[in-house]
mmCIF file of C-alpha atoms and ligand atoms in Angstrom:
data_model
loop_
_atom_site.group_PDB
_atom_site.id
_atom_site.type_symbol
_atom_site.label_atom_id
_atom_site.label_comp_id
_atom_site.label_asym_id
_atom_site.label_seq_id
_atom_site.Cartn_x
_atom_site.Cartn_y
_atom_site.Cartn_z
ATOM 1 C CA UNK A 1 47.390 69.319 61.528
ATOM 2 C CA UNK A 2 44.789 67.920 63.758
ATOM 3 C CA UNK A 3 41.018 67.486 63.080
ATOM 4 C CA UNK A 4 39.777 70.201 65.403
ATOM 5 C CA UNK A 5 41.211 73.183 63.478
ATOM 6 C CA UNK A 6 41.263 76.555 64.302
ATOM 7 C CA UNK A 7 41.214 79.084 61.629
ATOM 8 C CA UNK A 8 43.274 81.200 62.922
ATOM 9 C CA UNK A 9 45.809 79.298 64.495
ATOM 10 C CA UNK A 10 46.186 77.646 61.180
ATOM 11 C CA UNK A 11 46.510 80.766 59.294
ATOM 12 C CA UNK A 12 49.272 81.845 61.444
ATOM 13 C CA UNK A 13 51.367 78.848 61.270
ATOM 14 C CA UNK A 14 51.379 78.893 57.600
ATOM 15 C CA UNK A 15 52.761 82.035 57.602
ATOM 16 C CA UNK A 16 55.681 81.014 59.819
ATOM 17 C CA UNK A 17 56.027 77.944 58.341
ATOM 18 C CA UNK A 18 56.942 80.206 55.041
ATOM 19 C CA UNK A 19 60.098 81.984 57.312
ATOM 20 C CA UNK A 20 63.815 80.543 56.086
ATOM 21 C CA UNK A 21 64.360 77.437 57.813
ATOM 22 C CA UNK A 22 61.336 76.504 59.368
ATOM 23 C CA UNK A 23 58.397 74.133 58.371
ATOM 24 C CA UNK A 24 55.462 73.342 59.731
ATOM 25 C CA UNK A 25 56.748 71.619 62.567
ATOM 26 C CA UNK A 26 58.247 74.189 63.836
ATOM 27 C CA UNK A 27 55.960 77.147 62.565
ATOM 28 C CA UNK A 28 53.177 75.014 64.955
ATOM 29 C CA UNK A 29 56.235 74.535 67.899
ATOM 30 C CA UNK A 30 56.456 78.533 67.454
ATOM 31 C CA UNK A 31 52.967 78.844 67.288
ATOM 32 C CA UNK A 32 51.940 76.505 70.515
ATOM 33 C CA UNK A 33 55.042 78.697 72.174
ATOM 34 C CA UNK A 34 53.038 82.190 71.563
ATOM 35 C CA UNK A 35 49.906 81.070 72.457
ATOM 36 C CA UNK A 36 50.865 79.939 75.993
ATOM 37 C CA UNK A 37 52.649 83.471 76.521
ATOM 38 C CA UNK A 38 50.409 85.902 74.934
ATOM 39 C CA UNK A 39 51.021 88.744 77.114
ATOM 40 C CA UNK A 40 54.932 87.951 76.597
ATOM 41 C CA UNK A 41 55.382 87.298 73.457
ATOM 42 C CA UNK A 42 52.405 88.335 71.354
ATOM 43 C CA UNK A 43 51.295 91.374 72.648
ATOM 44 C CA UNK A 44 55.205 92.804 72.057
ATOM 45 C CA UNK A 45 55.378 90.891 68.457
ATOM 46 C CA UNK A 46 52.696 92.466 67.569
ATOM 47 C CA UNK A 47 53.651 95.351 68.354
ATOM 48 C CA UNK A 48 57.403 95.405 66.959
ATOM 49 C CA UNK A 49 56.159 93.656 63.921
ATOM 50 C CA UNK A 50 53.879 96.860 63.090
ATOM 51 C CA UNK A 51 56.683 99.216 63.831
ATOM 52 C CA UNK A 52 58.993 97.158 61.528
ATOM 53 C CA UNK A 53 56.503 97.431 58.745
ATOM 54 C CA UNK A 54 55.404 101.553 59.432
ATOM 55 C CA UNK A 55 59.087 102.447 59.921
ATOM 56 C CA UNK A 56 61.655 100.376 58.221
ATOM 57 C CA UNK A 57 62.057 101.037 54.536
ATOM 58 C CA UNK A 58 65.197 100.463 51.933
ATOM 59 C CA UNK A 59 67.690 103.331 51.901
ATOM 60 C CA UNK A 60 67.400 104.276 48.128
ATOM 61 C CA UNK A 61 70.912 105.294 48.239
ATOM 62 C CA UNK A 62 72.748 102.347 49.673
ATOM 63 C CA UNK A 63 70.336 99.759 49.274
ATOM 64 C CA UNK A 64 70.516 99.109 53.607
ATOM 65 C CA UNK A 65 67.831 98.986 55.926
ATOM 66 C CA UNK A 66 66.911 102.057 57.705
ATOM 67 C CA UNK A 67 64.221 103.765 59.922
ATOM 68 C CA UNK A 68 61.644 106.362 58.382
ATOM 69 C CA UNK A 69 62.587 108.400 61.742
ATOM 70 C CA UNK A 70 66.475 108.461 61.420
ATOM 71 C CA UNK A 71 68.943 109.563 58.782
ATOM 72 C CA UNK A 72 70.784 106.549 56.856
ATOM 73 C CA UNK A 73 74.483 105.708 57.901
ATOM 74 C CA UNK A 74 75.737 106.316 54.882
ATOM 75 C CA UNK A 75 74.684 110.542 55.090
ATOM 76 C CA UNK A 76 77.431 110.298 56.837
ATOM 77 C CA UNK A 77 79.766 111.274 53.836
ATOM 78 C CA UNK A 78 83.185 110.615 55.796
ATOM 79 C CA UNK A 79 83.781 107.304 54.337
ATOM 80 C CA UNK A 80 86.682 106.257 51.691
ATOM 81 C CA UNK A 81 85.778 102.500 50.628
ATOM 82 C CA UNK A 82 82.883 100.948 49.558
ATOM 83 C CA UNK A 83 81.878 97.643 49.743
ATOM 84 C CA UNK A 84 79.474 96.252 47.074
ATOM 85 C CA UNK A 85 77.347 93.312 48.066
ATOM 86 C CA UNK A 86 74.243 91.698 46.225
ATOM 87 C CA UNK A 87 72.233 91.401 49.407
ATOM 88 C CA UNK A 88 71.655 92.505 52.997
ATOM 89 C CA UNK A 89 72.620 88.769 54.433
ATOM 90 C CA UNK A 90 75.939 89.017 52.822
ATOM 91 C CA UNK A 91 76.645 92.323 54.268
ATOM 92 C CA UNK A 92 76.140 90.851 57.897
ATOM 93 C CA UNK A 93 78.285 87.637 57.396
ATOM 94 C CA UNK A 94 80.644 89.992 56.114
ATOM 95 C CA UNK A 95 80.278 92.385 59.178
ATOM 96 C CA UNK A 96 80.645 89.359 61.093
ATOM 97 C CA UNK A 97 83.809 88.581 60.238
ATOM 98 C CA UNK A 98 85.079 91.786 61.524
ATOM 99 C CA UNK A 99 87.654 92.368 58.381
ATOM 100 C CA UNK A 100 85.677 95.401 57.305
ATOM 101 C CA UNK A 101 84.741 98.175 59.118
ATOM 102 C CA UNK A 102 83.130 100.679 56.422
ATOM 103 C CA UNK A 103 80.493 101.083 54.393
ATOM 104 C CA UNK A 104 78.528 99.255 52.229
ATOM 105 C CA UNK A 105 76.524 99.417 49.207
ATOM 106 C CA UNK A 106 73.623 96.575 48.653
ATOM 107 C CA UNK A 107 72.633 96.053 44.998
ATOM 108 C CA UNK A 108 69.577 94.087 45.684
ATOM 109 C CA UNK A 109 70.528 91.430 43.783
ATOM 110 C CA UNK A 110 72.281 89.970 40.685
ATOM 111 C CA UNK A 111 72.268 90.520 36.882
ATOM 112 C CA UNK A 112 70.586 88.151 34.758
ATOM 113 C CA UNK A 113 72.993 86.121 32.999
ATOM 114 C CA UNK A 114 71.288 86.107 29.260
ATOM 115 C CA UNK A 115 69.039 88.389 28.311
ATOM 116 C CA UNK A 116 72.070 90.837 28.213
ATOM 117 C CA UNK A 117 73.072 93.759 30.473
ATOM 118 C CA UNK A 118 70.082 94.964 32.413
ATOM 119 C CA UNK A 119 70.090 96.694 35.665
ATOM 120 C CA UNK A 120 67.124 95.199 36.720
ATOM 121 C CA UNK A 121 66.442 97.734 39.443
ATOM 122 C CA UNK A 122 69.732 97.233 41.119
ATOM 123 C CA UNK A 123 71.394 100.082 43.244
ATOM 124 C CA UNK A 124 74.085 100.967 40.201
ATOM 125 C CA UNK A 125 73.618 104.418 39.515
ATOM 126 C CA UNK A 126 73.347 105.519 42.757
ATOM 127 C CA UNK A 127 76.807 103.476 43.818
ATOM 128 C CA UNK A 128 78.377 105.901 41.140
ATOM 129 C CA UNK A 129 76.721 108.810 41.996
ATOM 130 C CA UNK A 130 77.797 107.892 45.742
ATOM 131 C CA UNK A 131 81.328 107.216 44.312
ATOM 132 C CA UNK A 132 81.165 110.641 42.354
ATOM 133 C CA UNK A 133 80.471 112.586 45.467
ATOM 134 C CA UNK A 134 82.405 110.841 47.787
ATOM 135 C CA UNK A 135 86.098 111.035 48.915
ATOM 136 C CA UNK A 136 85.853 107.431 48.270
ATOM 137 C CA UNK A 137 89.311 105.795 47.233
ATOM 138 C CA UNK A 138 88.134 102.205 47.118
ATOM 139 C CA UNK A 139 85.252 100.532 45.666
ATOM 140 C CA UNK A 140 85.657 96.694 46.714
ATOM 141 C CA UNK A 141 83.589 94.207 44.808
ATOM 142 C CA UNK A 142 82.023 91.448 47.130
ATOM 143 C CA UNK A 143 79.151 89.611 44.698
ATOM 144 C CA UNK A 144 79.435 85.460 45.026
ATOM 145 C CA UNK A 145 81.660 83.341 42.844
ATOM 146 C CA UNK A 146 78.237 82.346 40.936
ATOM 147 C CA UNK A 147 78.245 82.955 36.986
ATOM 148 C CA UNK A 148 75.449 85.707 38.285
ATOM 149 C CA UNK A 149 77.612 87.607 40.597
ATOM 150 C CA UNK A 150 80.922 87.574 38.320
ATOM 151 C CA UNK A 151 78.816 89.186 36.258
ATOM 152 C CA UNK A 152 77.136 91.409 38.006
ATOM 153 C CA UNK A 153 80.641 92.445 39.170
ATOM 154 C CA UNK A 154 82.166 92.589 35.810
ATOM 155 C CA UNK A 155 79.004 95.254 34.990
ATOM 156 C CA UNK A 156 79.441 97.797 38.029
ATOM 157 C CA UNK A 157 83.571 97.468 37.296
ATOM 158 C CA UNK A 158 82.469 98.709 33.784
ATOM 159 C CA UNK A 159 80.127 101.414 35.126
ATOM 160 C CA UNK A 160 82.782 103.033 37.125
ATOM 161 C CA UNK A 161 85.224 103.084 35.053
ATOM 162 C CA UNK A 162 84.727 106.727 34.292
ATOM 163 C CA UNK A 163 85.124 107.410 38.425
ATOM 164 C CA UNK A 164 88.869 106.061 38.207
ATOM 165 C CA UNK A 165 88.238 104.878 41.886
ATOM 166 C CA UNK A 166 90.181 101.919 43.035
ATOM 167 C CA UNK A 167 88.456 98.696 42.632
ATOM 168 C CA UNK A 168 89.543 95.641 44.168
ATOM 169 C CA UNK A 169 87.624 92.144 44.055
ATOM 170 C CA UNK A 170 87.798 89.079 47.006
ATOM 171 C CA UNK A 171 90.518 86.862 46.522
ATOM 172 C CA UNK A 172 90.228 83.938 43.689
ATOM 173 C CA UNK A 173 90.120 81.946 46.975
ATOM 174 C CA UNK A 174 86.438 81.918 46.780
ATOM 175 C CA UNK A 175 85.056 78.565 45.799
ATOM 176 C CA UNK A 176 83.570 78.517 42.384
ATOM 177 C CA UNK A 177 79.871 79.186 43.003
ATOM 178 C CA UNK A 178 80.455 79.974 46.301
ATOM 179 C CA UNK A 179 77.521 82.159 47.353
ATOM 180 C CA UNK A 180 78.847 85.249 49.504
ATOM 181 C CA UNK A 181 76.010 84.078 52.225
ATOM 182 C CA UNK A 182 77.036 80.791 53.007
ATOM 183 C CA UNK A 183 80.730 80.807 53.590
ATOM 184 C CA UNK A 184 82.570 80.280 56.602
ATOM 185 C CA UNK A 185 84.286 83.167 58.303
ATOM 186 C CA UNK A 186 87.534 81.647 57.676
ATOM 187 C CA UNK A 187 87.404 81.570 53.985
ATOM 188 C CA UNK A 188 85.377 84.659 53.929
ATOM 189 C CA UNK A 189 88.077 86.295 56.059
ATOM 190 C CA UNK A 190 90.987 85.474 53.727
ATOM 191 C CA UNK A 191 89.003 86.253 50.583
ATOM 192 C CA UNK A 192 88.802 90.127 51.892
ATOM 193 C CA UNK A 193 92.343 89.826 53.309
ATOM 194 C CA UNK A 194 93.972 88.758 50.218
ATOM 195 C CA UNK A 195 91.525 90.660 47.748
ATOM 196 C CA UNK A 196 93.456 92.541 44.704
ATOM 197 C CA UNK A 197 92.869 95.313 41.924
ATOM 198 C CA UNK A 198 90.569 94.235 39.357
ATOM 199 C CA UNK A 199 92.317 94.120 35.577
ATOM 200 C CA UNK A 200 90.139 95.984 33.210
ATOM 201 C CA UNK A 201 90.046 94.496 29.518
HETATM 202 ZN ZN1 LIG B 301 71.687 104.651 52.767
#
């Protein structure tokens, strides 16, 4: 940073610089960017960032985003599979293949690997309960090929076993430790394509 610092200015790019995939070259690029177009950019930032943070809240059902002002999509109860996912990013690059069309159900993480079975404030009782009271017919497992996420999986297959719903997991295509987030469409795409019933033990 230079010598003649401004306080503010400096505060703000070390916030940015603390977004995924930027440092602080390119928090002060952003930074230098807003300042020169306050009335452009700031003024409606500002703005959309305090709406974001009045308004958008975690469904406690589901686990997805949602506005304080509108119901959450999955109210809608006219849905028969579920897709379980450990996080919101892996939802999109799912949605972004286009493979999947219906709903999904966002854990909010993984299970810790040692210190036993503990939900850990995950979304698993209300996946049941959504299960339950749902026509739904399939309950597909998407969590990464990490030791975390095979476990995490191997949990929520227990906890529905007393549903008797359908579950199916992605296709042992997945490269071991592949995180959910980070593959390509391609493999992604197959994965879901080719993804079978789960064998209880
Ligand atoms: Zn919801």
């Amino acid at each position: 940073m230079s010598d003649n610092n401004v306080k503010e200015i400096e505060d703000l790019i070390k916030i940015i610089s603390k977004l995924p995939g930027l440092g602080p070259k390119s928090a002060k690029r952003i930074v230098l960017k807003l300042i020169k177009n306050r009335e452009d950019l700031i003024k409606p930032l500002t703005n959309s960032l305090a709406q974001v943070y009045k308004n958008v809240i975690s469904c406690k059902v589901c686990g997805n985003l949602k506005s304080k002002n509108s119901n959450c999509i999955c109210s809608n109860k006219n849905y028969d599979q579920i897709c379980v996912v450990e996080n919101i990013a892996d939802m999109w690059v799912i949605e972004n293949t286009g493979i999947y069309k219906g709903h999904y159900h966002i854990l909010g993480g993984t299970l810790p690997t040692l210190e036993g079975k503990k939900e850990n404030g995950l979304l698993v009782s209300s996946l049941i309960d959504r299960v339950k009271n749902n026509s739904v017919k399939e309950v597909i497992l998407a969590t990464s090929a990490t030791i975390e996420g095979q476990t995490t999986a191997h949990y929520i297959q227990d906890s529905l076993k007393e549903t008797k719903v359908k579950i199916s997991k992605l296709a042992q295509g997945l490269p071991v430790g592949g995180e959910i987030e980070f593959l390509d469409d391609g493999t992604l795409f197959s994965a879901f394509k080719n993804r079978g019933p789960v064998v209880s033990d």
